[in-house]
């Protein structure tokens, strides 16, 4: 039986529902499911385009490694990235001092993609493949509108939360 998660922009009160892709990314799905709920500051992508994400402490032990990877996520993709401290803590990225981006243990990035023409490349690091572990099945249009509002009005005070769906 399929398992689902709920992803919420808390301040804006907008949620979507996503189905785990357990056949395509079993290790990543297991790691994320076992670590839920997760919630932290929301960010809108600078480089990848139509992406909203959060950074949380690393939770996968062992790390899932690459599975179902992409550098061109499509609308509705939910993606896991595991970053070492040296990969994400660059001061030029603009994360506040207390952010998980500056943790000595690195960070886990949980992201949703809400529009087309995304490309996971960073000028400092090159290609940044991520594991697609879920697909949004309900609420993508509402989440896309809220994500666009984040881009236009800013992310200050917003959190992105991932939880097991009822």
XYZ file of C-alpha atoms in Angstrom:
166
model
C 0.000 0.000 0.000
C 1.310 3.466 -0.938
C 2.495 5.801 1.814
C 1.954 9.557 1.724
C 3.441 12.644 3.315
C 2.041 16.109 3.864
C 4.218 19.114 3.052
C 3.190 22.468 4.502
C 4.213 26.102 4.285
C 3.132 26.795 7.837
C 2.825 30.590 7.918
C 0.874 30.634 4.669
C -1.274 27.667 5.730
C -0.827 25.835 2.422
C -0.275 22.078 2.200
C 0.143 19.431 -0.451
C 0.137 15.648 -0.339
C 2.860 13.498 -1.904
C 3.143 9.759 -2.549
C 6.439 8.116 -1.628
C 8.222 6.495 -4.593
C 9.229 3.394 -2.667
C 9.959 1.257 -5.737
C 12.258 3.903 -7.250
C 13.953 5.206 -4.070
C 13.475 2.671 -1.253
C 16.464 3.726 0.895
C 15.622 7.415 0.686
C 11.923 6.819 1.375
C 12.774 4.712 4.427
C 15.226 7.321 5.763
C 12.780 10.201 5.324
C 9.751 8.283 6.643
C 11.637 7.164 9.753
C 12.800 10.756 10.440
C 9.397 12.461 10.115
C 8.219 14.949 11.162
C 10.809 17.487 10.002
C 10.394 21.261 9.964
C 12.648 24.292 9.672
C 13.020 27.630 7.934
C 11.773 27.723 4.352
C 13.983 28.980 1.533
C 13.277 29.692 -2.121
C 15.983 28.537 -4.510
C 18.413 31.001 -5.974
C 19.955 28.750 -8.616
C 17.577 25.855 -9.269
C 14.612 28.102 -10.132
C 11.180 26.766 -9.013
C 12.210 25.144 -5.736
C 11.239 25.640 -2.092
C 13.282 23.781 0.500
C 14.282 23.464 4.120
C 17.551 22.460 5.764
C 17.424 20.058 8.707
C 20.106 18.126 10.603
C 21.341 14.986 8.836
C 19.070 12.088 9.781
C 19.902 9.169 7.490
C 22.248 6.581 8.961
C 23.477 5.093 6.802
C 23.049 7.725 4.104
C 20.869 6.466 1.254
C 23.402 7.221 -1.482
C 22.247 7.997 -4.995
C 18.938 6.525 -6.075
C 16.415 7.852 -8.549
C 18.683 10.882 -9.051
C 17.923 13.927 -11.143
C 19.455 17.270 -12.092
C 16.275 18.307 -13.945
C 13.384 17.963 -11.487
C 9.858 18.426 -12.803
C 6.822 20.033 -11.154
C 5.682 17.877 -8.235
C 9.046 16.245 -7.539
C 10.030 15.970 -3.871
C 13.797 15.649 -3.560
C 16.334 14.694 -0.874
C 19.863 16.127 -0.828
C 22.509 15.206 1.742
C 25.196 17.888 2.091
C 28.495 17.777 3.910
C 29.407 20.945 5.837
C 31.958 22.049 3.233
C 29.353 21.819 0.441
C 26.754 24.177 1.871
C 28.279 26.579 4.392
C 29.653 29.122 1.891
C 28.943 32.598 3.341
C 27.982 33.826 -0.141
C 24.861 31.649 -0.013
C 23.370 34.012 2.570
C 22.128 31.580 5.226
C 21.748 33.162 8.672
C 24.409 32.277 11.237
C 22.201 29.884 13.242
C 21.064 28.023 10.125
C 21.583 24.314 9.634
C 23.720 25.316 6.633
C 26.510 26.207 9.052
C 26.367 22.978 11.065
C 29.620 21.066 11.383
C 27.706 17.879 10.532
C 26.306 19.205 7.245
C 22.623 19.343 6.408
C 19.784 17.464 4.808
C 17.872 19.474 2.227
C 14.239 18.451 1.634
C 12.849 20.215 -1.418
C 9.755 20.514 -3.552
C 9.684 21.657 -7.155
C 6.610 23.513 -8.326
C 7.322 24.634 -11.886
C 9.137 23.715 -15.085
C 12.663 24.374 -16.361
C 14.596 23.544 -13.183
C 18.289 22.785 -13.375
C 20.297 21.583 -10.381
C 23.584 23.336 -11.039
C 25.462 25.642 -8.713
C 28.142 28.007 -9.960
C 30.423 27.097 -7.050
C 29.850 23.345 -6.959
C 28.685 22.260 -10.424
C 25.954 19.658 -10.827
C 23.961 18.922 -7.653
C 21.960 15.719 -8.212
C 19.214 14.900 -5.746
C 17.125 11.802 -5.006
C 13.507 12.081 -6.144
C 11.676 10.202 -3.380
C 8.070 11.394 -3.706
C 5.658 13.023 -6.126
C 3.003 15.589 -5.227
C -0.438 14.140 -5.968
C -2.703 16.804 -4.416
C -2.332 20.544 -3.888
C 0.484 21.334 -6.332
C -1.325 24.333 -7.817
C -1.936 25.892 -4.384
C 1.625 25.150 -3.288
C 2.977 26.706 -6.501
C 1.022 29.905 -5.841
C 2.340 30.051 -2.257
C 5.892 29.341 -3.465
C 5.634 32.170 -5.992
C 4.501 34.412 -3.112
C 7.648 33.362 -1.219
C 9.746 34.407 -4.211
C 8.021 37.786 -4.548
C 7.536 38.723 -0.880
C 10.295 36.812 0.921
C 10.653 33.795 3.172
C 11.222 35.509 6.510
C 9.306 33.731 9.254
C 8.111 30.906 6.985
C 8.729 27.250 7.775
C 8.439 24.200 5.540
C 7.218 21.075 7.307
C 7.190 17.427 6.251
C 4.990 14.930 8.105
C 3.450 11.510 7.647
C -0.003 11.852 6.095
C -3.013 10.422 7.879
